[in-house]
JSON list of C-alpha atoms in Angstrom, two decimals:
[
{"chain": "A", "resi": 1, "resn": "UNK", "atom": "CA", "xyz": [24.65, -29.59, -54.40]},
{"chain": "A", "resi": 2, "resn": "UNK", "atom": "CA", "xyz": [23.39, -26.40, -52.55]},
{"chain": "A", "resi": 3, "resn": "UNK", "atom": "CA", "xyz": [24.62, -24.28, -55.58]},
{"chain": "A", "resi": 4, "resn": "UNK", "atom": "CA", "xyz": [22.88, -26.52, -58.03]},
{"chain": "A", "resi": 5, "resn": "UNK", "atom": "CA", "xyz": [19.72, -26.46, -56.13]},
{"chain": "A", "resi": 6, "resn": "UNK", "atom": "CA", "xyz": [19.82, -22.59, -55.95]},
{"chain": "A", "resi": 7, "resn": "UNK", "atom": "CA", "xyz": [20.63, -22.43, -59.79]},
{"chain": "A", "resi": 8, "resn": "UNK", "atom": "CA", "xyz": [17.69, -24.76, -60.62]},
{"chain": "A", "resi": 9, "resn": "UNK", "atom": "CA", "xyz": [15.39, -22.65, -58.25]},
{"chain": "A", "resi": 10, "resn": "UNK", "atom": "CA", "xyz": [16.51, -19.40, -59.94]},
{"chain": "A", "resi": 11, "resn": "UNK", "atom": "CA", "xyz": [16.15, -20.95, -63.43]},
{"chain": "A", "resi": 12, "resn": "UNK", "atom": "CA", "xyz": [12.67, -21.97, -62.66]},
{"chain": "A", "resi": 13, "resn": "UNK", "atom": "CA", "xyz": [11.70, -18.63, -61.38]},
{"chain": "A", "resi": 14, "resn": "UNK", "atom": "CA", "xyz": [13.25, -16.92, -64.45]},
{"chain": "A", "resi": 15, "resn": "UNK", "atom": "CA", "xyz": [11.64, -19.17, -66.91]},
{"chain": "A", "resi": 16, "resn": "UNK", "atom": "CA", "xyz": [8.25, -18.02, -65.45]},
{"chain": "A", "resi": 17, "resn": "UNK", "atom": "CA", "xyz": [8.89, -14.65, -66.72]},
{"chain": "A", "resi": 18, "resn": "UNK", "atom": "CA", "xyz": [9.32, -15.96, -70.25]},
{"chain": "A", "resi": 19, "resn": "UNK", "atom": "CA", "xyz": [5.98, -17.69, -70.54]},
{"chain": "A", "resi": 20, "resn": "UNK", "atom": "CA", "xyz": [3.88, -15.96, -67.90]},
{"chain": "A", "resi": 21, "resn": "UNK", "atom": "CA", "xyz": [0.09, -16.83, -68.13]},
{"chain": "A", "resi": 22, "resn": "UNK", "atom": "CA", "xyz": [0.66, -19.60, -70.60]},
{"chain": "A", "resi": 23, "resn": "UNK", "atom": "CA", "xyz": [-0.03, -23.21, -69.62]},
{"chain": "A", "resi": 24, "resn": "UNK", "atom": "CA", "xyz": [1.93, -25.07, -72.48]},
{"chain": "A", "resi": 25, "resn": "UNK", "atom": "CA", "xyz": [4.80, -23.75, -74.59]},
{"chain": "A", "resi": 26, "resn": "UNK", "atom": "CA", "xyz": [4.32, -23.38, -78.29]},
{"chain": "A", "resi": 27, "resn": "UNK", "atom": "CA", "xyz": [6.52, -25.44, -80.56]},
{"chain": "A", "resi": 28, "resn": "UNK", "atom": "CA", "xyz": [8.18, -22.50, -82.23]},
{"chain": "A", "resi": 29, "resn": "UNK", "atom": "CA", "xyz": [9.36, -20.80, -79.10]},
{"chain": "A", "resi": 30, "resn": "UNK", "atom": "CA", "xyz": [13.06, -21.41, -79.58]},
{"chain": "A", "resi": 31, "resn": "UNK", "atom": "CA", "xyz": [15.40, -22.48, -76.83]},
{"chain": "A", "resi": 32, "resn": "UNK", "atom": "CA", "xyz": [16.36, -21.33, -73.51]},
{"chain": "A", "resi": 33, "resn": "UNK", "atom": "CA", "xyz": [20.00, -20.97, -73.12]},
{"chain": "A", "resi": 34, "resn": "UNK", "atom": "CA", "xyz": [21.51, -21.11, -69.64]},
{"chain": "A", "resi": 35, "resn": "UNK", "atom": "CA", "xyz": [25.11, -20.03, -68.98]},
{"chain": "A", "resi": 36, "resn": "UNK", "atom": "CA", "xyz": [26.57, -20.40, -65.44]},
{"chain": "A", "resi": 37, "resn": "UNK", "atom": "CA", "xyz": [30.11, -19.19, -64.54]},
{"chain": "A", "resi": 38, "resn": "UNK", "atom": "CA", "xyz": [32.31, -17.51, -61.93]},
{"chain": "A", "resi": 39, "resn": "UNK", "atom": "CA", "xyz": [33.61, -14.01, -62.54]},
{"chain": "A", "resi": 40, "resn": "UNK", "atom": "CA", "xyz": [36.47, -12.29, -60.93]},
{"chain": "A", "resi": 41, "resn": "UNK", "atom": "CA", "xyz": [34.54, -8.93, -60.48]},
{"chain": "A", "resi": 42, "resn": "UNK", "atom": "CA", "xyz": [30.94, -8.72, -61.18]},
{"chain": "A", "resi": 43, "resn": "UNK", "atom": "CA", "xyz": [30.85, -4.96, -61.97]},
{"chain": "A", "resi": 44, "resn": "UNK", "atom": "CA", "xyz": [33.74, -5.43, -64.67]},
{"chain": "A", "resi": 45, "resn": "UNK", "atom": "CA", "xyz": [31.94, -8.50, -66.13]},
{"chain": "A", "resi": 46, "resn": "UNK", "atom": "CA", "xyz": [28.66, -6.61, -66.36]},
{"chain": "A", "resi": 47, "resn": "UNK", "atom": "CA", "xyz": [30.15, -3.88, -68.32]},
{"chain": "A", "resi": 48, "resn": "UNK", "atom": "CA", "xyz": [31.63, -6.40, -70.72]},
{"chain": "A", "resi": 49, "resn": "UNK", "atom": "CA", "xyz": [28.29, -8.41, -70.98]},
{"chain": "A", "resi": 50, "resn": "UNK", "atom": "CA", "xyz": [26.41, -5.37, -71.77]},
{"chain": "A", "resi": 51, "resn": "UNK", "atom": "CA", "xyz": [29.04, -4.47, -74.51]},
{"chain": "A", "resi": 52, "resn": "UNK", "atom": "CA", "xyz": [28.43, -7.87, -76.12]},
{"chain": "A", "resi": 53, "resn": "UNK", "atom": "CA", "xyz": [24.69, -7.30, -76.66]},
{"chain": "A", "resi": 54, "resn": "UNK", "atom": "CA", "xyz": [25.03, -6.85, -80.49]},
{"chain": "A", "resi": 55, "resn": "UNK", "atom": "CA", "xyz": [26.64, -10.18, -80.80]},
{"chain": "A", "resi": 56, "resn": "UNK", "atom": "CA", "xyz": [23.82, -11.90, -78.82]},
{"chain": "A", "resi": 57, "resn": "UNK", "atom": "CA", "xyz": [21.24, -10.36, -80.96]},
{"chain": "A", "resi": 58, "resn": "UNK", "atom": "CA", "xyz": [23.06, -11.46, -84.00]},
{"chain": "A", "resi": 59, "resn": "UNK", "atom": "CA", "xyz": [22.84, -14.97, -82.90]},
{"chain": "A", "resi": 60, "resn": "UNK", "atom": "CA", "xyz": [19.08, -14.71, -82.30]},
{"chain": "A", "resi": 61, "resn": "UNK", "atom": "CA", "xyz": [18.77, -13.88, -78.60]},
{"chain": "A", "resi": 62, "resn": "UNK", "atom": "CA", "xyz": [15.41, -12.24, -78.03]},
{"chain": "A", "resi": 63, "resn": "UNK", "atom": "CA", "xyz": [15.65, -11.70, -74.22]},
{"chain": "A", "resi": 64, "resn": "UNK", "atom": "CA", "xyz": [18.08, -12.25, -71.37]},
{"chain": "A", "resi": 65, "resn": "UNK", "atom": "CA", "xyz": [18.07, -12.41, -67.47]},
{"chain": "A", "resi": 66, "resn": "UNK", "atom": "CA", "xyz": [21.07, -11.99, -65.42]},
{"chain": "A", "resi": 67, "resn": "UNK", "atom": "CA", "xyz": [21.14, -13.60, -62.09]},
{"chain": "A", "resi": 68, "resn": "UNK", "atom": "CA", "xyz": [23.76, -13.90, -59.34]},
{"chain": "A", "resi": 69, "resn": "UNK", "atom": "CA", "xyz": [24.05, -16.17, -56.33]},
{"chain": "A", "resi": 70, "resn": "UNK", "atom": "CA", "xyz": [22.42, -14.33, -53.50]},
{"chain": "A", "resi": 71, "resn": "UNK", "atom": "CA", "xyz": [25.42, -14.79, -51.09]},
{"chain": "A", "resi": 72, "resn": "UNK", "atom": "CA", "xyz": [28.16, -14.24, -53.76]},
{"chain": "A", "resi": 73, "resn": "UNK", "atom": "CA", "xyz": [27.70, -12.02, -56.82]},
{"chain": "A", "resi": 74, "resn": "UNK", "atom": "CA", "xyz": [30.70, -13.58, -58.56]},
{"chain": "A", "resi": 75, "resn": "UNK", "atom": "CA", "xyz": [28.59, -16.67, -59.30]},
{"chain": "A", "resi": 76, "resn": "UNK", "atom": "CA", "xyz": [26.63, -15.44, -62.47]},
{"chain": "A", "resi": 77, "resn": "UNK", "atom": "CA", "xyz": [23.83, -17.21, -64.30]},
{"chain": "A", "resi": 78, "resn": "UNK", "atom": "CA", "xyz": [22.51, -15.87, -67.59]},
{"chain": "A", "resi": 79, "resn": "UNK", "atom": "CA", "xyz": [19.22, -17.22, -68.87]},
{"chain": "A", "resi": 80, "resn": "UNK", "atom": "CA", "xyz": [18.48, -16.23, -72.62]},
{"chain": "A", "resi": 81, "resn": "UNK", "atom": "CA", "xyz": [15.84, -16.91, -75.03]},
{"chain": "A", "resi": 82, "resn": "UNK", "atom": "CA", "xyz": [17.20, -17.75, -78.47]},
{"chain": "A", "resi": 83, "resn": "UNK", "atom": "CA", "xyz": [15.21, -18.24, -81.73]},
{"chain": "A", "resi": 84, "resn": "UNK", "atom": "CA", "xyz": [16.76, -21.57, -82.53]},
{"chain": "A", "resi": 85, "resn": "UNK", "atom": "CA", "xyz": [18.80, -24.39, -81.08]},
{"chain": "A", "resi": 86, "resn": "UNK", "atom": "CA", "xyz": [21.23, -23.93, -84.02]},
{"chain": "A", "resi": 87, "resn": "UNK", "atom": "CA", "xyz": [21.77, -20.21, -83.19]},
{"chain": "A", "resi": 88, "resn": "UNK", "atom": "CA", "xyz": [22.20, -20.99, -79.40]},
{"chain": "A", "resi": 89, "resn": "UNK", "atom": "CA", "xyz": [24.81, -23.64, -80.24]},
{"chain": "A", "resi": 90, "resn": "UNK", "atom": "CA", "xyz": [26.62, -21.40, -82.60]},
{"chain": "A", "resi": 91, "resn": "UNK", "atom": "CA", "xyz": [26.61, -18.62, -80.04]},
{"chain": "A", "resi": 92, "resn": "UNK", "atom": "CA", "xyz": [28.07, -20.76, -77.37]},
{"chain": "A", "resi": 93, "resn": "UNK", "atom": "CA", "xyz": [30.82, -21.95, -79.59]},
{"chain": "A", "resi": 94, "resn": "UNK", "atom": "CA", "xyz": [31.74, -18.62, -81.23]},
{"chain": "A", "resi": 95, "resn": "UNK", "atom": "CA", "xyz": [35.32, -17.29, -80.89]},
{"chain": "A", "resi": 96, "resn": "UNK", "atom": "CA", "xyz": [33.67, -13.74, -80.07]},
{"chain": "A", "resi": 97, "resn": "UNK", "atom": "CA", "xyz": [32.03, -15.38, -76.77]},
{"chain": "A", "resi": 98, "resn": "UNK", "atom": "CA", "xyz": [35.31, -17.08, -75.74]},
{"chain": "A", "resi": 99, "resn": "UNK", "atom": "CA", "xyz": [37.44, -13.96, -76.25]},
{"chain": "A", "resi": 100, "resn": "UNK", "atom": "CA", "xyz": [34.85, -11.71, -74.51]},
{"chain": "A", "resi": 101, "resn": "UNK", "atom": "CA", "xyz": [34.57, -14.12, -71.55]},
{"chain": "A", "resi": 102, "resn": "UNK", "atom": "CA", "xyz": [38.39, -14.08, -70.98]},
{"chain": "A", "resi": 103, "resn": "UNK", "atom": "CA", "xyz": [38.51, -10.25, -71.40]},
{"chain": "A", "resi": 104, "resn": "UNK", "atom": "CA", "xyz": [35.80, -9.62, -68.88]},
{"chain": "A", "resi": 105, "resn": "UNK", "atom": "CA", "xyz": [37.07, -11.88, -66.10]},
{"chain": "A", "resi": 106, "resn": "UNK", "atom": "CA", "xyz": [35.23, -15.21, -66.34]},
{"chain": "A", "resi": 107, "resn": "UNK", "atom": "CA", "xyz": [37.40, -17.42, -64.24]},
{"chain": "A", "resi": 108, "resn": "UNK", "atom": "CA", "xyz": [35.67, -20.70, -64.51]},
{"chain": "A", "resi": 109, "resn": "UNK", "atom": "CA", "xyz": [34.62, -22.89, -67.46]},
{"chain": "A", "resi": 110, "resn": "UNK", "atom": "CA", "xyz": [31.05, -22.06, -68.35]},
{"chain": "A", "resi": 111, "resn": "UNK", "atom": "CA", "xyz": [28.41, -24.56, -67.82]},
{"chain": "A", "resi": 112, "resn": "UNK", "atom": "CA", "xyz": [25.98, -24.12, -70.80]},
{"chain": "A", "resi": 113, "resn": "UNK", "atom": "CA", "xyz": [22.53, -25.83, -71.13]},
{"chain": "A", "resi": 114, "resn": "UNK", "atom": "CA", "xyz": [20.06, -25.79, -74.08]},
{"chain": "A", "resi": 115, "resn": "UNK", "atom": "CA", "xyz": [16.59, -26.17, -72.73]},
{"chain": "A", "resi": 116, "resn": "UNK", "atom": "CA", "xyz": [13.23, -26.37, -74.36]},
{"chain": "A", "resi": 117, "resn": "UNK", "atom": "CA", "xyz": [10.19, -25.29, -72.37]},
{"chain": "A", "resi": 118, "resn": "UNK", "atom": "CA", "xyz": [7.66, -28.08, -72.13]},
{"chain": "A", "resi": 119, "resn": "UNK", "atom": "CA", "xyz": [5.08, -26.48, -69.73]},
{"chain": "A", "resi": 120, "resn": "UNK", "atom": "CA", "xyz": [4.97, -23.18, -67.85]},
{"chain": "A", "resi": 121, "resn": "UNK", "atom": "CA", "xyz": [2.13, -22.39, -65.39]},
{"chain": "A", "resi": 122, "resn": "UNK", "atom": "CA", "xyz": [1.49, -19.18, -63.44]},
{"chain": "A", "resi": 123, "resn": "UNK", "atom": "CA", "xyz": [0.16, -19.53, -59.95]}
]
């Protein structure tokens, strides 16, 4: 429960960066894709993640934020903006993603969410 609360808090803060200064999201903003998993070694994972950027772009990613649990860098959260829900779903089920995750040391099943910004306020 503590990890979920931390993840939700980090996600809220990250989403603020995607729509800073805007009170209400536009209908054509795409979706936010959140991928959460545990990795064997963050540094090895990060090198592989960086090497997979061209694939993310191919599937419509327009931005990404990488977060780790403040107390344990092996718990990774990636928050990405993707142009469409279809592209986000295609990415999450792509063989390339599965192969890369295995190769770079993802040791837990990924928890993947597809979210739509409804409202964003900056205080």
